[in-house]
Amino acid sequence: MTPTTPVSFAEIFDGATGIKKIEIPPIQRDYAQGRRSAETNRVRERFLDALYKAVTEKAVTLDFIYGDIKDGVLIPLDGQQRLTTLFLLYWYAAKKENAPQREQDFLAGFSYDTRYSARNFCAELVKFSPQFQKNLKKEITNEAWFPAAWQKDPTVNAMLVMICAIDEKFKDVKNLWGKLKNGAITFYFQPVKDMGLTDDLYIKMNSRGKPLTAFEHFKAELERKIRAFDEKLAETMGSKIDREWTNLLWSYCNENHIVDEAFLRYFRFVCDVICYEKGESPQEGQDEFDLIEECFNHANLGSNGKTKARQNAQTVTEYFDCWLRVNSPAEFAAEFMCSEHETGKIMVDGRYDVDIFKDCLNNYSDKSGRLRQFPLNRMVLLYAVTCYLQNQNTAAKADFGRRLRIVNNLIQNSADEISDRADRNRMPAILAQTKNIILTGKIDKNVKNSFNAHQLREEEEKTEFLAKNPAAYDILTKLEDSPILHGQISILGLKNLHLTDKFIALFGIDWDKVDCALMTVGDYGQKEGKGTLYQYGSKNNISAWDALFHKSSNRGFEATGRILAELLELPRITDQALTQKIENFLAECENKKSFSWRYYYVKYAAFRPGKYGKYSDYYAHGDGRLLCVLQTLQRISSSTYDPYIAAADKAHVSREHYGQRLIYPNCNVYITSKSDAFEVRNMDTDKLMETLPIKKTAEGEDGENRVEKLKKYITDNKMS
């Protein structure tokens, strides 16, 4: 028998190996696969799944088992856990199917020399034949030959757990003994002397007497899968995990210098990239062992499975190695990213770490799936960075900053597009577009359904503009980095770059004053799609301005841009300048006795919408004047109100009637707005009691201040 000849557990005892007995030595740790912990349960279930498939679907050959043979006794150096589980599985099959005694005699050759209890248990177990009519653990522990004290032996207790798990998994498998005899499960065996190793190695590998960690299980499984198609690559990756890659992650880990979790988070990122580049979606809830099966088990990868698995392994290698080519990931990130505007760098959302590699290592994911701390937009940005690091020979560092900015602008303005849903996974196209931009500096029009279409066009226009006007780069990026614009400048456009400093100054002033100043120039609001909503600014919520200044399906975006640009043409943008403009506008309206809707908006705070900057024409019935103010993002609610009556007497606005009535119980009347009057009606009968007509100008505007007129009426009639 050669080291490359697979053998079954039964065959290891035949004459060809010279082995008559397997004995687990005292220096070995206890049997661990039967322990009760979340991690061990997962390892046990995974191993039993593999064995189950071997006897029900396709035979399997396990990894190498090494050991020292002395006087016909195999003392395992590596493989104790697998050998013990196979012993228990063979025992179960022999007893369950009443195998001939001569066929199962070899089982008596397996023993533990760690404690007398484990040794005696193995000997008694081989002689015992259960009835299989109740829980096997209870059946065994109720036997007279089983002292209660044995359950305190961790190896014995673990074996009992595994026996029950085997029964649960294999109880319905037909001809289990025959399948095992016919080599459904085999492994490679190699004596230590054939490896040129000494007993020193044995002592070193087993001296700690501690169970393998989850990460050690992961490394072993990863190397085993890769070794199945490329021995050299498996050795290379194993060495890098233990050395170069561990050193890379060392400085990012906690005070105990544990790199396991950091490694697995970045490993998951790479596996997700592999999945997206295949045009698929990563599955939620996959742990690291699932990822190994999906990406590196060549048997699961269809035709050319070994080639695909090798490419995936090389991808992992490249994604780790690329960070070894920089002095420090943190220094590299600081060279191209910042938290506030700096020429030549992109701005990173203040919620995230500028060191995106560190952010990934700390926050990318756990076994339950992607963490919110590292969403898809961050994944795309990290992908862009790693694309550059892997292709520095073709992507010049001088170009990388500009290209990364293009990608970042696209990311920031594609919140709806960057998605991975059951009905829409755009990530494969987004990563393809990102890679093309980083490598060529151009947008690939052949890649469909990637980033926001408008932003893609804008980035093309900027690229063409900068090719002709390279000196404009600094001012353009300064405008892009405005906290309100974050990359999209269409509201001003390339023709208005000279207004950049004024724009930044404008939003350094009280936003309520900015809102009013814009309205003095014109009605800057936008109608949302085909709905009933209108968008305006907000005195304290940036999202309202964001919605106004970023092109969407809203109608009126161009008008908003023109009005904004006109305001910015003021000689100076200061608090005093805006105050003066507002006062001049109000005075002009009052002198002309022409009170437009814009006048009321600027004059009365009740007209300026609240947090979300939303109006609705739900109650207008074709009259554009009768818009109502919303206090929610999208819907009419009890906090909605008619601004004309609210400006006159907000305390008596009826929430029950969605803010469309002023209620005066003491007078038993309510007041509502009409386009050219206020109506006073009886609360009980709705009968019209009185009409307050509003004078009109030749242009159709109010010829008198209707809010003040209503205030006077309420006061004169002592209604409030």
Short mmCIF file of C-alpha atoms in Angstrom, two decimals, residues 282-508:
data_model
loop_
_atom_site.label_atom_id
_atom_site.label_comp_id
_atom_site.label_asym_id
_atom_site.label_seq_id
_atom_site.Cartn_x
_atom_site.Cartn_y
_atom_site.Cartn_z
CA PRO A 282 -24.47 35.41 -1.83
CA GLN A 283 -26.79 33.38 0.35
CA GLU A 284 -27.83 34.82 3.71
CA GLY A 285 -26.77 32.89 6.79
CA GLN A 286 -23.83 31.09 5.23
CA ASP A 287 -20.93 30.46 7.58
CA GLU A 288 -17.30 30.18 6.52
CA PHE A 289 -17.60 26.44 5.93
CA ASP A 290 -20.53 26.98 3.58
CA LEU A 291 -18.37 29.43 1.67
CA ILE A 292 -15.61 26.85 1.36
CA GLU A 293 -18.09 24.37 -0.09
CA GLU A 294 -19.53 26.92 -2.49
CA CYS A 295 -16.28 28.39 -3.79
CA PHE A 296 -13.60 25.72 -3.38
CA ASN A 297 -15.26 22.31 -3.59
CA HIS A 298 -14.56 21.59 -7.26
CA ALA A 299 -17.17 18.81 -7.25
CA ASN A 300 -19.89 21.43 -6.74
CA LEU A 301 -18.74 23.76 -9.52
CA GLY A 302 -19.95 21.84 -12.56
CA SER A 303 -17.91 21.43 -15.70
CA ASN A 304 -14.29 22.55 -15.36
CA GLY A 305 -14.86 22.51 -11.61
CA LYS A 306 -11.18 22.23 -10.78
CA THR A 307 -10.34 25.20 -12.99
CA LYS A 308 -13.08 27.31 -11.38
CA ALA A 309 -12.07 26.30 -7.87
CA ARG A 310 -8.42 27.09 -8.65
CA GLN A 311 -9.42 30.52 -10.01
CA ASN A 312 -11.39 31.19 -6.83
CA ALA A 313 -8.45 30.20 -4.65
CA GLN A 314 -6.15 32.44 -6.68
CA THR A 315 -8.66 35.27 -6.30
CA VAL A 316 -8.52 34.94 -2.51
CA THR A 317 -4.73 34.94 -2.69
CA GLU A 318 -4.66 38.09 -4.84
CA TYR A 319 -7.14 39.94 -2.60
CA PHE A 320 -4.96 39.35 0.47
CA ASP A 321 -1.62 39.78 -1.28
CA CYS A 322 -2.58 43.12 -2.82
CA TRP A 323 -2.49 44.74 0.64
CA LEU A 324 1.06 43.50 1.12
CA ARG A 325 2.14 45.81 -1.70
CA VAL A 326 1.50 48.97 0.33
CA ASN A 327 3.49 50.15 3.32
CA SER A 328 0.34 50.28 5.42
CA PRO A 329 -3.36 49.95 4.50
CA ALA A 330 -4.13 52.85 6.84
CA GLU A 331 -1.54 55.11 5.21
CA PHE A 332 -2.76 54.12 1.75
CA ALA A 333 -6.36 54.95 2.66
CA ALA A 334 -5.33 58.31 4.14
CA GLU A 335 -3.60 59.16 0.88
CA PHE A 336 -6.85 58.95 -1.08
CA MET A 337 -9.65 59.36 1.47
CA CYS A 338 -10.62 61.91 4.10
CA SER A 339 -13.53 62.92 6.30
CA GLU A 340 -13.52 66.57 5.10
CA HIS A 341 -12.79 68.06 1.69
CA GLU A 342 -9.16 67.83 0.63
CA THR A 343 -7.95 68.29 -2.92
CA GLY A 344 -7.11 64.96 -4.53
CA LYS A 345 -9.04 62.86 -2.03
CA ILE A 346 -12.58 61.53 -1.78
CA MET A 347 -14.76 62.29 1.19
CA VAL A 348 -15.87 59.34 3.33
CA ASP A 349 -19.21 59.42 5.11
CA GLY A 350 -18.55 60.41 8.71
CA ARG A 351 -20.29 57.25 9.93
CA TYR A 352 -17.46 55.13 8.57
CA ASP A 353 -13.74 54.75 9.13
CA VAL A 354 -11.49 56.37 6.52
CA ASP A 355 -9.40 53.18 6.67
CA ILE A 356 -11.81 51.05 4.66
CA PHE A 357 -9.71 47.90 5.03
CA LYS A 358 -9.92 48.23 8.81
CA ASP A 359 -13.65 48.91 8.50
CA CYS A 360 -14.06 45.66 6.59
CA LEU A 361 -12.03 43.65 9.09
CA ASN A 362 -14.13 44.99 11.97
CA ASN A 363 -17.60 45.18 10.46
CA TYR A 364 -18.06 43.29 7.21
CA SER A 365 -20.17 40.36 8.35
CA ASP A 366 -20.84 37.52 10.72
CA LYS A 367 -22.43 34.11 10.29
CA SER A 368 -25.95 35.58 10.19
CA GLY A 369 -25.14 37.67 7.10
CA ARG A 370 -24.11 41.17 6.14
CA LEU A 371 -23.88 43.71 8.93
CA ARG A 372 -25.44 47.13 8.50
CA GLN A 373 -22.13 48.71 9.53
CA PHE A 374 -20.65 47.64 6.19
CA PRO A 375 -23.42 47.96 3.60
CA LEU A 376 -23.23 47.25 -0.12
CA ASN A 377 -22.05 50.76 -1.01
CA ARG A 378 -18.99 50.25 1.20
CA MET A 379 -18.39 46.90 -0.43
CA VAL A 380 -18.32 48.55 -3.86
CA LEU A 381 -15.83 51.17 -2.66
CA LEU A 382 -13.56 48.51 -1.16
CA TYR A 383 -13.84 46.55 -4.39
CA ALA A 384 -12.67 49.63 -6.30
CA VAL A 385 -9.64 50.01 -4.04
CA THR A 386 -8.66 46.34 -4.34
CA CYS A 387 -9.07 46.50 -8.14
CA TYR A 388 -6.43 49.20 -8.21
CA LEU A 389 -4.10 47.44 -5.79
CA GLN A 390 -4.22 44.27 -7.89
CA ASN A 391 -3.58 46.17 -11.12
CA GLN A 392 -0.99 48.80 -10.24
CA ASN A 393 1.02 47.81 -13.28
CA THR A 394 -1.79 48.98 -15.58
CA ALA A 395 -3.62 51.56 -13.43
CA ALA A 396 -1.29 54.47 -12.67
CA LYS A 397 -1.39 55.89 -9.17
CA ALA A 398 -1.69 59.40 -10.60
CA ASP A 399 -4.98 58.41 -12.25
CA PHE A 400 -6.35 56.40 -9.36
CA GLY A 401 -7.52 59.40 -7.29
CA ARG A 402 -9.70 60.77 -10.10
CA ARG A 403 -11.05 57.34 -10.99
CA LEU A 404 -11.85 56.54 -7.38
CA ARG A 405 -13.73 59.85 -7.18
CA ILE A 406 -15.84 58.88 -10.20
CA VAL A 407 -16.72 55.58 -8.51
CA ASN A 408 -17.44 57.32 -5.22
CA ASN A 409 -19.73 59.86 -6.91
CA LEU A 410 -21.60 57.00 -8.56
CA ILE A 411 -21.90 55.13 -5.27
CA GLN A 412 -23.21 58.14 -3.38
CA ASN A 413 -25.87 58.83 -5.97
CA SER A 414 -27.04 55.27 -6.61
CA ALA A 415 -28.71 54.38 -3.32
CA ASP A 416 -31.63 52.74 -5.13
CA GLU A 417 -29.50 51.05 -7.75
CA ILE A 418 -26.91 49.42 -5.46
CA SER A 419 -29.08 46.51 -4.47
CA ASP A 420 -29.16 42.77 -4.13
CA ARG A 421 -32.77 41.68 -3.87
CA ALA A 422 -34.56 38.57 -4.99
CA ASP A 423 -36.19 40.54 -7.81
CA ARG A 424 -33.21 42.78 -8.66
CA ASN A 425 -29.52 42.05 -8.19
CA ARG A 426 -27.52 44.83 -9.82
CA MET A 427 -24.30 44.08 -7.98
CA PRO A 428 -22.67 42.01 -10.76
CA ALA A 429 -23.12 44.90 -13.22
CA ILE A 430 -22.05 47.48 -10.64
CA LEU A 431 -18.83 45.63 -9.87
CA ALA A 432 -18.13 45.20 -13.59
CA GLN A 433 -18.63 48.94 -14.17
CA THR A 434 -16.47 49.78 -11.15
CA LYS A 435 -13.61 47.61 -12.37
CA ASN A 436 -13.72 49.17 -15.83
CA ILE A 437 -13.60 52.69 -14.42
CA ILE A 438 -10.64 51.90 -12.14
CA LEU A 439 -8.68 50.21 -14.92
CA THR A 440 -9.52 52.54 -17.84
CA GLY A 441 -10.97 55.73 -16.39
CA LYS A 442 -13.98 55.32 -18.68
CA ILE A 443 -17.59 54.26 -18.28
CA ASP A 444 -18.47 51.10 -20.19
CA LYS A 445 -21.76 51.74 -21.96
CA ASN A 446 -22.09 48.04 -22.69
CA VAL A 447 -22.64 47.34 -18.99
CA LYS A 448 -26.37 47.69 -18.45
CA ASN A 449 -28.32 48.31 -15.25
CA SER A 450 -25.42 49.32 -13.07
CA PHE A 451 -25.24 52.72 -11.34
CA ASN A 452 -27.76 55.57 -11.55
CA ALA A 453 -28.16 56.46 -15.23
CA HIS A 454 -28.16 60.22 -14.66
CA GLN A 455 -25.01 60.07 -12.56
CA LEU A 456 -23.27 57.97 -15.18
CA ARG A 457 -24.02 60.65 -17.79
CA GLU A 458 -22.86 63.39 -15.44
CA GLU A 459 -19.56 61.62 -14.81
CA GLU A 460 -18.99 61.28 -18.55
CA GLU A 461 -19.63 65.01 -18.97
CA LYS A 462 -17.21 65.85 -16.16
CA THR A 463 -14.52 63.66 -17.69
CA GLU A 464 -14.89 65.37 -21.06
CA PHE A 465 -14.95 68.80 -19.39
CA LEU A 466 -11.81 68.16 -17.35
CA ALA A 467 -9.97 66.87 -20.42
CA LYS A 468 -10.42 70.37 -21.88
CA ASN A 469 -10.26 72.31 -18.60
CA PRO A 470 -7.83 70.49 -16.27
CA ALA A 471 -7.36 73.61 -14.16
CA ALA A 472 -11.03 73.36 -13.08
CA TYR A 473 -10.42 70.10 -11.20
CA ASP A 474 -9.99 71.66 -7.76
CA ILE A 475 -13.10 73.84 -7.91
CA LEU A 476 -15.17 71.00 -9.37
CA THR A 477 -14.22 68.59 -6.62
CA LYS A 478 -14.87 71.27 -4.02
CA LEU A 479 -18.43 71.61 -5.31
CA GLU A 480 -18.84 67.82 -5.46
CA ASP A 481 -17.81 67.54 -1.82
CA SER A 482 -20.54 69.82 -0.57
CA PRO A 483 -22.39 67.86 2.14
CA ILE A 484 -25.64 68.57 0.30
CA LEU A 485 -24.47 67.59 -3.18
CA HIS A 486 -22.10 64.67 -2.36
CA GLY A 487 -20.92 64.20 -5.91
CA GLN A 488 -23.84 65.31 -8.07
CA ILE A 489 -23.54 68.90 -9.30
CA SER A 490 -26.36 68.99 -11.87
CA ILE A 491 -28.37 71.48 -9.86
CA LEU A 492 -25.75 74.10 -10.80
CA GLY A 493 -23.99 72.38 -13.68
CA LEU A 494 -20.50 72.78 -15.08
CA LYS A 495 -21.36 76.23 -16.43
CA ASN A 496 -21.81 77.55 -12.88
CA LEU A 497 -18.64 76.32 -11.24
CA HIS A 498 -17.81 79.95 -10.53
CA LEU A 499 -20.66 79.90 -7.99
CA THR A 500 -19.10 77.11 -5.93
CA ASP A 501 -17.85 79.23 -3.04
CA LYS A 502 -21.15 81.12 -2.87
CA PHE A 503 -23.09 77.85 -2.83
CA ILE A 504 -21.01 76.59 0.08
CA ALA A 505 -21.47 79.92 1.87
CA LEU A 506 -25.24 79.84 1.26
CA PHE A 507 -25.71 76.62 3.19
CA GLY A 508 -23.57 77.90 6.01
#
